[in-house]
Coordinates of C-alpha atoms in Angstrom, one line a residue:
Chain A
M326 CA 0.0 0.0 0.1
E327 CA 2.8 2.5 1.0
K328 CA 4.3 1.8 -2.5
N329 CA 1.2 2.6 -4.1
K330 CA 0.9 5.7 -2.3
E331 CA 3.9 7.1 -3.5
K332 CA 2.9 6.4 -7.3
K333 CA -0.4 7.9 -6.3
Q334 CA -2.3 4.7 -7.0
M335 CA -4.5 2.9 -5.5
L336 CA -6.2 -0.8 -5.8
F337 CA -9.1 -1.5 -8.1
Y338 CA -10.5 -3.7 -5.2
P339 CA -11.0 -2.9 -2.5
D340 CA -10.4 0.9 -2.7
F341 CA -12.0 2.1 -5.8
L342 CA -14.9 -0.3 -5.6
F343 CA -15.6 0.8 -2.1
R344 CA -16.1 4.3 -3.2
E345 CA -18.2 2.8 -6.2
A346 CA -20.1 0.8 -3.8
V347 CA -20.9 3.9 -1.7
A348 CA -22.0 6.0 -4.8
A349 CA -24.0 3.0 -5.9
V350 CA -26.0 2.9 -2.3
I351 CA -26.7 6.6 -2.5
V352 CA -28.0 6.1 -6.0
V353 CA -30.2 3.1 -5.2
A354 CA -31.6 4.9 -2.1
A355 CA -32.4 8.1 -4.3
I356 CA -34.3 5.8 -6.6
L357 CA -36.3 4.2 -4.0
A358 CA -37.2 7.4 -2.6
V359 CA -38.3 8.9 -5.8
T360 CA -40.2 5.9 -6.3
L361 CA -41.9 6.1 -3.2
I362 CA -42.5 9.8 -3.2
W363 CA -44.1 9.7 -6.8
P364 CA -45.7 6.2 -7.3
M365 CA -46.0 5.3 -11.0
K366 CA -49.4 6.2 -12.5
V367 CA -50.9 4.9 -15.9
G368 CA -51.9 7.2 -18.8
D369 CA -55.2 6.8 -21.0
P370 CA -55.1 3.9 -23.3
A371 CA -53.8 4.5 -26.8
D372 CA -56.7 5.9 -29.0
P373 CA -55.9 6.6 -32.6
S374 CA -59.0 8.3 -33.0
D375 CA -58.7 10.7 -30.3
T376 CA -57.7 14.7 -30.7
S377 CA -57.7 15.7 -27.1
F378 CA -54.2 14.4 -26.3
K379 CA -51.3 16.7 -26.8
P380 CA -48.4 14.3 -27.8
R381 CA -45.1 14.9 -26.3
P382 CA -41.8 12.7 -26.1
E383 CA -40.0 11.8 -23.2
W384 CA -37.9 14.6 -21.8
Y385 CA -34.7 13.3 -23.4
F386 CA -36.4 13.5 -26.9
M387 CA -37.4 16.9 -26.3
A388 CA -34.5 18.8 -28.2
P389 CA -35.3 16.8 -31.5
F390 CA -39.0 17.3 -30.9
Y391 CA -38.7 21.0 -30.9
L392 CA -36.4 21.1 -33.9
L393 CA -39.1 19.1 -35.9
K394 CA -41.5 21.9 -34.8
I395 CA -39.5 24.8 -35.6
V396 CA -38.2 23.5 -39.3
P397 CA -40.4 24.4 -42.2
S398 CA -41.6 21.6 -44.5
S399 CA -38.7 22.3 -47.2
L400 CA -36.1 21.6 -44.7
E401 CA -37.9 18.7 -43.0
I402 CA -35.3 16.0 -43.9
I403 CA -32.6 17.9 -41.7
P404 CA -34.1 17.1 -38.3
T405 CA -35.8 13.8 -39.3
V406 CA -32.8 11.9 -41.3
I407 CA -29.8 13.9 -41.5
L408 CA -29.2 15.3 -38.2
P409 CA -29.6 12.5 -36.0
P410 CA -27.0 10.1 -37.9
L411 CA -24.7 13.0 -38.5
L412 CA -24.3 13.7 -34.7
F413 CA -23.5 10.4 -34.1
A414 CA -21.0 10.1 -36.9
A415 CA -19.2 13.3 -35.6
L416 CA -19.2 11.9 -32.0
I417 CA -17.6 8.5 -33.2
A418 CA -15.1 10.6 -35.4
L419 CA -14.1 12.9 -32.7
P420 CA -11.1 11.0 -31.2
F421 CA -9.8 10.8 -35.0
V422 CA -10.3 14.3 -35.9
D423 CA -8.9 15.7 -32.7
R424 CA -5.4 14.0 -32.7
D425 CA -3.7 16.4 -30.4
T426 CA -2.5 14.6 -27.3
E427 CA -3.3 17.9 -25.2
R428 CA -5.8 16.9 -22.4
S429 CA -6.2 19.8 -20.2
P430 CA -9.5 21.6 -20.8
K431 CA -7.4 24.8 -20.2
K432 CA -5.3 24.3 -22.9
R433 CA -8.2 23.2 -25.4
P434 CA -10.1 26.5 -25.9
L435 CA -11.8 25.3 -29.1
A436 CA -12.8 21.8 -27.8
M437 CA -14.5 23.5 -24.5
A438 CA -16.1 26.3 -26.6
L439 CA -17.5 23.6 -29.1
M440 CA -18.9 21.3 -26.1
A441 CA -20.6 24.3 -24.3
A442 CA -22.0 25.4 -27.4
M443 CA -23.7 22.1 -28.1
V444 CA -24.5 21.7 -24.3
L445 CA -26.3 25.0 -24.2
L446 CA -28.1 24.3 -27.4
T447 CA -29.5 21.0 -26.4
A448 CA -30.4 22.5 -23.2
A449 CA -32.3 25.5 -24.8
F450 CA -34.0 23.2 -27.1
T451 CA -35.1 20.8 -24.4
L452 CA -36.4 23.6 -22.5
L453 CA -38.0 25.1 -25.4
G454 CA -39.7 21.8 -26.2
I455 CA -41.0 21.3 -22.7
L456 CA -42.4 24.7 -22.5
S457 CA -44.1 24.4 -25.9
Chain B
M13 CA -18.2 -20.8 3.3
L14 CA -18.2 -18.8 -0.1
G15 CA -14.4 -19.1 0.2
R16 CA -14.5 -22.8 0.5
I17 CA -16.4 -23.2 -2.4
I18 CA -14.2 -21.2 -4.7
D19 CA -11.4 -23.0 -3.3
V20 CA -12.9 -26.4 -4.5
F21 CA -13.0 -25.0 -7.8
D22 CA -9.8 -23.3 -7.8
R23 CA -7.9 -26.3 -7.0
R24 CA -9.1 -27.8 -10.0
L25 CA -9.3 -24.8 -12.4
K26 CA -6.6 -22.3 -11.1
F27 CA -8.3 -19.2 -12.0
K28 CA -7.9 -17.5 -8.6
E29 CA -4.6 -16.0 -9.1
D30 CA -5.5 -14.7 -12.6
F31 CA -8.5 -13.1 -11.2
K32 CA -6.6 -11.4 -8.3
K33 CA -3.9 -10.3 -10.6
N34 CA -5.9 -8.9 -13.6
V35 CA -9.0 -7.7 -12.0
L36 CA -8.8 -7.0 -8.1
D37 CA -5.3 -5.7 -7.7
H38 CA -5.5 -3.4 -10.7
P39 CA -4.0 0.0 -9.8
V40 CA -6.2 3.0 -10.4
P41 CA -5.2 6.8 -10.0
Q42 CA -5.5 7.7 -6.6
R43 CA -6.7 11.3 -7.3
I44 CA -9.8 10.6 -8.9
N45 CA -12.9 12.6 -7.9
L46 CA -16.6 12.2 -7.8
T47 CA -17.2 12.4 -11.8
Y48 CA -15.1 9.2 -12.1
C49 CA -18.1 7.3 -10.7
F50 CA -20.6 8.0 -13.3
G51 CA -19.4 5.1 -15.6
G52 CA -19.8 2.4 -12.8
I53 CA -23.3 4.2 -11.8
S54 CA -24.4 3.6 -15.2
F55 CA -23.6 0.1 -15.1
L56 CA -25.2 -0.4 -11.7
L57 CA -28.1 1.1 -13.4
Y58 CA -28.4 -1.1 -16.3
M59 CA -28.2 -4.1 -13.9
L60 CA -31.2 -2.4 -11.9
L61 CA -33.0 -2.3 -15.1
A62 CA -32.4 -5.8 -16.2
A63 CA -33.5 -7.2 -12.8
T64 CA -36.6 -5.0 -12.6
G65 CA -37.1 -5.4 -16.6
I66 CA -37.0 -9.1 -16.2
A67 CA -39.3 -9.3 -13.3
M68 CA -41.9 -7.2 -15.2
I69 CA -41.7 -9.8 -18.1
F70 CA -43.2 -12.2 -15.7
F71 CA -46.3 -10.1 -16.1
Y72 CA -46.4 -7.8 -19.2
V73 CA -48.1 -8.8 -22.3
P74 CA -47.0 -7.3 -25.6
S75 CA -50.2 -7.1 -27.5
V76 CA -52.5 -4.2 -28.5
D77 CA -55.6 -5.9 -26.3
H78 CA -53.3 -6.6 -23.3
A79 CA -50.6 -4.2 -22.9
F80 CA -52.3 -1.5 -21.4
V81 CA -54.1 -3.7 -18.7
T82 CA -51.0 -5.6 -17.9
V83 CA -49.0 -2.6 -17.2
E84 CA -52.1 -1.4 -15.2
Y85 CA -52.0 -4.8 -13.2
I86 CA -48.3 -4.5 -12.6
T87 CA -48.8 -0.7 -11.4
F88 CA -52.1 -1.2 -9.1
D89 CA -52.4 -4.6 -8.2
L90 CA -49.4 -6.7 -8.1
P91 CA -47.7 -6.5 -4.7
L92 CA -44.7 -4.3 -4.9
G93 CA -45.6 -3.9 -8.5
N94 CA -45.7 -0.1 -8.5
I95 CA -42.0 0.1 -6.7
L96 CA -40.8 -2.5 -9.4
R97 CA -42.1 -0.3 -12.5
G98 CA -41.0 2.8 -10.4
I99 CA -37.2 1.5 -10.1
H100 CA -37.3 0.7 -13.8
H101 CA -38.9 4.1 -14.8
W102 CA -36.4 6.3 -12.6
S103 CA -33.2 4.2 -13.4
A104 CA -34.0 4.7 -17.1
N105 CA -34.2 8.5 -16.7
I106 CA -31.3 8.7 -14.3
M107 CA -29.5 6.7 -16.8
I108 CA -29.7 9.2 -19.3
V109 CA -28.6 11.8 -17.2
V110 CA -25.8 9.8 -15.7
L111 CA -24.5 8.9 -19.2
F112 CA -24.6 12.4 -20.3
L113 CA -22.4 13.4 -17.4
H114 CA -20.0 10.5 -18.1
M115 CA -19.5 11.5 -21.5
L116 CA -19.1 15.1 -20.4
R117 CA -16.3 14.0 -18.2
V118 CA -14.4 12.0 -20.7
Y119 CA -14.8 14.9 -23.2
V120 CA -13.4 17.6 -20.7
Y121 CA -10.6 15.4 -19.6
G122 CA -9.6 14.6 -23.0
A123 CA -9.9 11.1 -21.9
Y124 CA -11.2 9.8 -25.6
K125 CA -7.8 10.6 -27.1
N126 CA -5.1 8.0 -27.9
P127 CA -5.0 5.4 -26.9
R128 CA -8.5 5.4 -25.6
E129 CA -10.1 6.2 -28.8
F130 CA -12.3 2.9 -29.3
N131 CA -13.3 3.1 -25.6
W132 CA -14.9 6.7 -26.5
I133 CA -16.4 4.8 -29.7
T134 CA -18.0 1.9 -27.8
G135 CA -19.3 4.6 -25.3
V136 CA -21.0 6.4 -28.1
V137 CA -22.5 3.3 -29.5
L138 CA -23.7 2.3 -25.8
F139 CA -25.3 5.7 -25.7
A140 CA -27.1 5.3 -28.8
F141 CA -28.3 2.0 -27.5
V142 CA -29.8 3.4 -24.2
L143 CA -31.7 5.9 -26.3
A144 CA -33.0 3.1 -28.3
F145 CA -34.0 1.3 -25.0
G146 CA -35.8 4.6 -24.3
F147 CA -37.8 4.7 -27.4
T148 CA -38.8 1.0 -27.6
G149 CA -39.6 1.2 -23.7
Y150 CA -42.0 3.8 -23.8
L151 CA -44.1 2.5 -26.2
L152 CA -44.7 -0.8 -24.3
P153 CA -47.6 0.6 -21.8
W154 CA -49.6 1.2 -25.0
D155 CA -50.9 4.5 -23.5
Q156 CA -51.8 7.8 -25.4
K157 CA -48.3 9.1 -24.9
A158 CA -46.7 5.9 -26.1
Y159 CA -48.7 5.5 -28.9
W160 CA -48.3 9.2 -30.5
A161 CA -44.7 9.6 -29.4
T162 CA -43.8 6.2 -31.1
K163 CA -45.8 7.1 -34.2
V164 CA -44.0 10.5 -34.7
G165 CA -40.8 8.4 -34.1
V166 CA -41.5 5.6 -36.4
L167 CA -42.4 8.4 -39.4
M168 CA -39.4 10.4 -39.1
P169 CA -37.4 8.2 -41.4
Q170 CA -40.3 8.4 -43.9
S171 CA -38.8 11.8 -45.3
A172 CA -35.8 10.2 -46.7
P173 CA -35.6 9.6 -50.2
V174 CA -36.3 6.3 -51.7
A175 CA -35.9 4.1 -48.9
G176 CA -37.6 6.5 -46.2
P177 CA -41.1 4.9 -46.3
F178 CA -39.8 1.5 -46.4
I179 CA -37.8 2.0 -43.2
S180 CA -40.9 3.4 -41.4
K181 CA -42.8 0.3 -42.5
L182 CA -39.9 -1.8 -41.4
L183 CA -40.2 -0.1 -38.1
M184 CA -43.9 -0.6 -37.8
G185 CA -43.9 -4.1 -39.3
G186 CA -46.4 -3.0 -41.9
D187 CA -48.8 -0.1 -42.7
Q188 CA -50.0 0.7 -39.2
L189 CA -48.7 1.3 -35.7
G190 CA -50.3 -1.9 -34.1
A191 CA -50.0 -5.5 -33.3
L192 CA -46.8 -6.0 -35.0
T193 CA -45.2 -3.0 -33.8
I194 CA -45.9 -3.5 -30.3
S195 CA -44.3 -7.1 -30.4
R196 CA -41.3 -6.1 -32.4
F197 CA -40.7 -3.2 -30.0
Y198 CA -40.8 -5.4 -27.2
A199 CA -38.4 -8.0 -28.8
V200 CA -35.8 -5.3 -29.6
H201 CA -36.3 -3.9 -26.0
V202 CA -36.0 -7.2 -24.0
A203 CA -33.8 -9.3 -26.4
V204 CA -31.9 -7.6 -29.1
L205 CA -30.8 -4.3 -27.3
P206 CA -29.8 -6.3 -24.1
I207 CA -27.5 -8.7 -25.9
I208 CA -25.9 -6.2 -28.1
T209 CA -25.4 -3.9 -25.3
V210 CA -23.8 -6.5 -23.1
V211 CA -21.2 -7.3 -25.9
F212 CA -20.2 -3.6 -26.1
L213 CA -19.9 -3.2 -22.6
V214 CA -17.7 -6.2 -22.2
G215 CA -15.6 -4.4 -24.8
H216 CA -15.7 -1.1 -23.3
F217 CA -14.6 -2.7 -19.9
L218 CA -11.8 -4.8 -21.3
M219 CA -10.6 -1.9 -23.2
I220 CA -10.3 0.5 -20.1
R221 CA -8.7 -2.3 -18.1
R222 CA -6.1 -2.8 -20.9
T223 CA -5.4 1.0 -21.3
G224 CA -6.1 2.2 -17.6
I225 CA -8.4 5.1 -16.4
A226 CA -7.1 8.3 -17.6
E227 CA -5.2 9.9 -15.0
P228 CA -6.9 13.1 -13.5
L229 CA -5.3 16.4 -14.4
Chain C
M98 CA 4.6 -21.8 -56.0
A99 CA 3.5 -19.0 -53.6
D100 CA -0.1 -19.4 -53.8
E101 CA 0.0 -23.3 -53.7
I102 CA -2.9 -24.4 -51.3
T103 CA -1.3 -26.1 -48.4
R104 CA -3.4 -28.4 -46.1
R105 CA -3.4 -25.7 -43.3
K106 CA -4.6 -23.0 -45.9
F107 CA -7.2 -25.7 -47.1
L108 CA -8.5 -26.1 -43.7
E109 CA -8.6 -22.4 -42.5
R110 CA -10.6 -21.5 -45.7
G111 CA -13.0 -24.2 -44.9
I112 CA -13.7 -23.0 -41.5
G113 CA -14.4 -19.7 -42.7
V114 CA -16.7 -20.8 -45.7
M115 CA -18.6 -23.1 -43.3
A116 CA -19.0 -20.7 -40.4
G117 CA -20.0 -18.0 -43.0
A118 CA -22.3 -20.1 -44.7
V119 CA -24.3 -21.1 -41.7
T120 CA -24.3 -17.4 -40.4
I121 CA -25.5 -16.1 -43.5
G122 CA -28.0 -18.8 -44.1
I123 CA -29.6 -18.9 -40.7
G124 CA -29.3 -15.1 -40.2
G125 CA -30.7 -14.7 -43.5
V126 CA -33.9 -16.4 -42.6
A127 CA -34.3 -14.9 -39.3
L128 CA -33.8 -11.4 -40.7
T129 CA -36.1 -12.0 -43.8
S130 CA -39.0 -13.1 -41.6
I131 CA -38.6 -9.9 -39.4
G132 CA -38.5 -7.7 -42.1
A133 CA -41.3 -9.4 -44.2
P134 CA -44.4 -7.6 -42.5
A135 CA -43.1 -4.5 -43.8
V136 CA -44.2 -5.6 -47.3
T137 CA -46.9 -8.1 -46.6
N138 CA -48.8 -6.7 -43.4
K139 CA -50.9 -4.3 -45.6
L140 CA -53.4 -2.1 -44.4
E141 CA -56.7 -2.8 -46.3
G142 CA -59.2 0.0 -47.3
K143 CA -62.7 -0.8 -46.2
W144 CA -66.3 1.1 -46.4
V145 CA -67.3 1.8 -42.7
E146 CA -70.8 2.9 -41.7
A147 CA -70.0 6.0 -39.6
G148 CA -73.7 7.0 -38.1
S149 CA -76.5 9.1 -39.4
A150 CA -75.7 11.7 -41.7
S151 CA -78.4 13.9 -40.1
D152 CA -76.2 14.0 -37.1
L153 CA -73.4 16.0 -39.2
A154 CA -73.8 19.9 -38.6
P155 CA -73.9 21.3 -42.2
D156 CA -71.0 23.3 -43.8
K157 CA -68.5 22.8 -41.0
F158 CA -66.2 19.9 -40.3
N159 CA -67.3 17.2 -37.9
P160 CA -65.1 14.9 -36.3
V161 CA -66.1 11.2 -37.3
G162 CA -64.5 8.2 -35.4
L163 CA -64.1 5.3 -37.4
V164 CA -64.0 1.8 -35.9
Y165 CA -63.6 -1.1 -38.2
E166 CA -62.7 -4.7 -38.3
S167 CA -59.2 -5.3 -39.5
K168 CA -56.7 -7.5 -39.7
D169 CA -53.1 -6.6 -38.3
G170 CA -50.4 -9.3 -38.6
W171 CA -51.8 -12.1 -36.6
M172 CA -54.3 -9.8 -34.8
E173 CA -58.0 -9.7 -36.1
G174 CA -59.9 -7.1 -34.2
K175 CA -61.0 -3.3 -34.3
S176 CA -59.2 -0.5 -35.5
K177 CA -59.8 2.9 -35.0
M178 CA -59.2 6.3 -36.9
L179 CA -60.4 9.7 -37.2
A180 CA -62.1 11.7 -40.1
Y181 CA -63.2 15.2 -40.6
V182 CA -66.6 15.2 -42.6
K183 CA -68.2 18.5 -44.0
V184 CA -71.5 18.3 -45.9
S185 CA -72.3 21.2 -47.6
G186 CA -75.6 20.2 -49.8
E187 CA -74.7 17.6 -52.2
N188 CA -70.9 17.8 -51.4
I189 CA -69.1 15.4 -49.0
L190 CA -65.4 16.5 -48.1
A191 CA -63.9 13.7 -45.9
L192 CA -60.5 14.3 -44.6
S193 CA -58.4 11.9 -42.9
A194 CA -57.1 13.6 -39.6
T195 CA -53.6 12.2 -39.7
C196 CA -51.1 15.0 -40.3
S197 CA -48.9 14.4 -43.4
H198 CA -45.8 15.6 -41.4
L199 CA -45.5 12.8 -38.5
G200 CA -49.0 11.3 -38.3
C201 CA -50.3 13.2 -35.3
N202 CA -54.5 13.6 -35.4
V203 CA -54.7 17.4 -36.5
N204 CA -57.5 19.4 -34.5
I205 CA -60.3 21.8 -36.1
D206 CA -59.0 25.4 -35.7
D207 CA -62.2 27.2 -35.2
S208 CA -60.9 30.4 -36.1
T209 CA -60.1 29.6 -39.5
G210 CA -62.3 26.7 -40.3
G211 CA -59.1 24.9 -40.9
F212 CA -56.8 22.4 -39.0
K213 CA -53.9 22.8 -36.6
C214 CA -51.5 20.0 -35.6
P215 CA -51.1 19.7 -31.8
C216 CA -47.7 18.0 -32.5
H217 CA -45.3 20.4 -34.4
T218 CA -47.7 23.4 -35.2
G219 CA -48.6 22.4 -38.8
V220 CA -51.5 24.2 -40.2
Y221 CA -54.0 23.4 -42.9
D222 CA -56.7 25.6 -44.6
A223 CA -60.4 24.5 -44.7
A224 CA -59.7 22.6 -47.8
G225 CA -56.9 20.4 -46.2
K226 CA -54.1 22.2 -48.0
N227 CA -50.9 22.6 -45.7
I228 CA -50.2 26.2 -45.5
S229 CA -47.7 26.8 -42.8
G230 CA -45.5 24.7 -40.5
P231 CA -43.6 21.5 -41.3
P232 CA -46.4 19.4 -43.1
P233 CA -45.2 18.5 -46.6
K234 CA -48.5 17.8 -48.1
P235 CA -52.3 18.4 -47.7
L236 CA -54.4 16.1 -45.5
K237 CA -55.6 13.0 -47.6
K238 CA -58.9 12.8 -48.8
L239 CA -61.1 10.0 -47.9
E240 CA -64.1 8.6 -50.2
A241 CA -67.4 9.1 -48.4
K242 CA -71.2 8.9 -49.5
I243 CA -74.4 9.0 -47.9
E244 CA -76.5 5.8 -48.3
D245 CA -80.1 5.5 -46.8
G246 CA -79.1 8.5 -44.5
K247 CA -76.3 6.8 -43.4
L248 CA -72.6 8.1 -43.8
M249 CA -70.2 5.6 -45.4
I250 CA -66.7 6.5 -45.2
N251 CA -63.7 4.5 -46.9
T252 CA -60.8 4.0 -44.5
M253 CA -58.2 4.1 -47.3
P254 CA -57.1 7.5 -48.4
K255 CA -57.8 8.1 -52.1
E256 CA -55.7 11.3 -52.6
E257 CA -54.3 14.3 -51.3
A258 CA -57.0 17.1 -50.9

């Protein structure tokens, strides 16, 4: 153990797993708490002939939902077909596009700006989608 | 007791030493902070989802006539059913948040860079799988939200040239959102996605074990 | 001879060919049957009786729910859909309520006499023509007729309005 400390390392088991276990217990307790505070309900049964229901996706699909809403018909193909695969392709390509080995966020202003822009945009669209 | 059972196997199969050396004693950086737990938490959530999901398979019937009533049964009549479904629901929602944070941490720390490129890629694929889990999962209760949100989702590819309408029909299993849609979404949700997710998870874990966790900055 | 097939090479290729053939064969059968309903599970048009024609308010759109026997894969049961029907003298205009954008049911917009989609704010005029928002096409027209005072509607859209 002494040796490990000098190298600023610890063991996966039990040092790291203990921390994970603590985090895990907290998360499980939190899930149980919200489950008990807000019991599950059911909606109305699906009815294809109904018009009173206002269809909305789960919150994590709100950003694309909002995009579908604001894009005119001539550009419809962008949010439906082009953007989703493009975003995933960009994420997959990321480590091969950004080959600089510098890891410190302070020395990667472009990468950080891009991330901030994406996160803000997604958050804004999600919020606008929920409010609409 | 457990130790003795393990020893019985180990005397014959000699796995203990390798397991200790390769899995348990693996060194990890000591200065890691709270953000390093998101990956492990997602895995925990995956196991919670698997356990509660399998339990619900015992009661849920994926058909237009029975989906809604079986979900009602689980929610209101089945002992502890509400908690079962609640854990599944909340774990799924928290999973999205935790994975997003996990991804952000890896991005900010530049941990996707050489030699961990393929860890990043399997991670992105796993994130896509989780979104697919979410999409196929919320059709299953066959309530209004399920029906309409799914209808919008499956019709999205329709605007693609040439193959678009066919892809939508492939997702629905025909011309309408109905009996075959719910059974194929169910199949994808409880069989296809869990299996391919585990395959990618194993890859994700083996690779991070080989390259080691990125040192904190 | 560099490309002479040795015993080892023969065995190696044999394993590849056999594993590949079995995978493609069995996987092909499974994937084909999974995909087949996209082509075979067709929705068929049907004339459905939709109540008495005298119940319809004249010269404006009336929401008409259609319930009909249908076959969907293995399931034979009732399907539902919504139509908007306007009777003006001899003319009957029946529109499918399904938005041409992503399939939500549109609502009647009382201020314009047209329709609005609750999903992505598509707007149609009183003839069912898409006038703003994301919908790429007009609402679909349904065949409709009145027989012995009963409103009859065909569930399969014939054309765009």
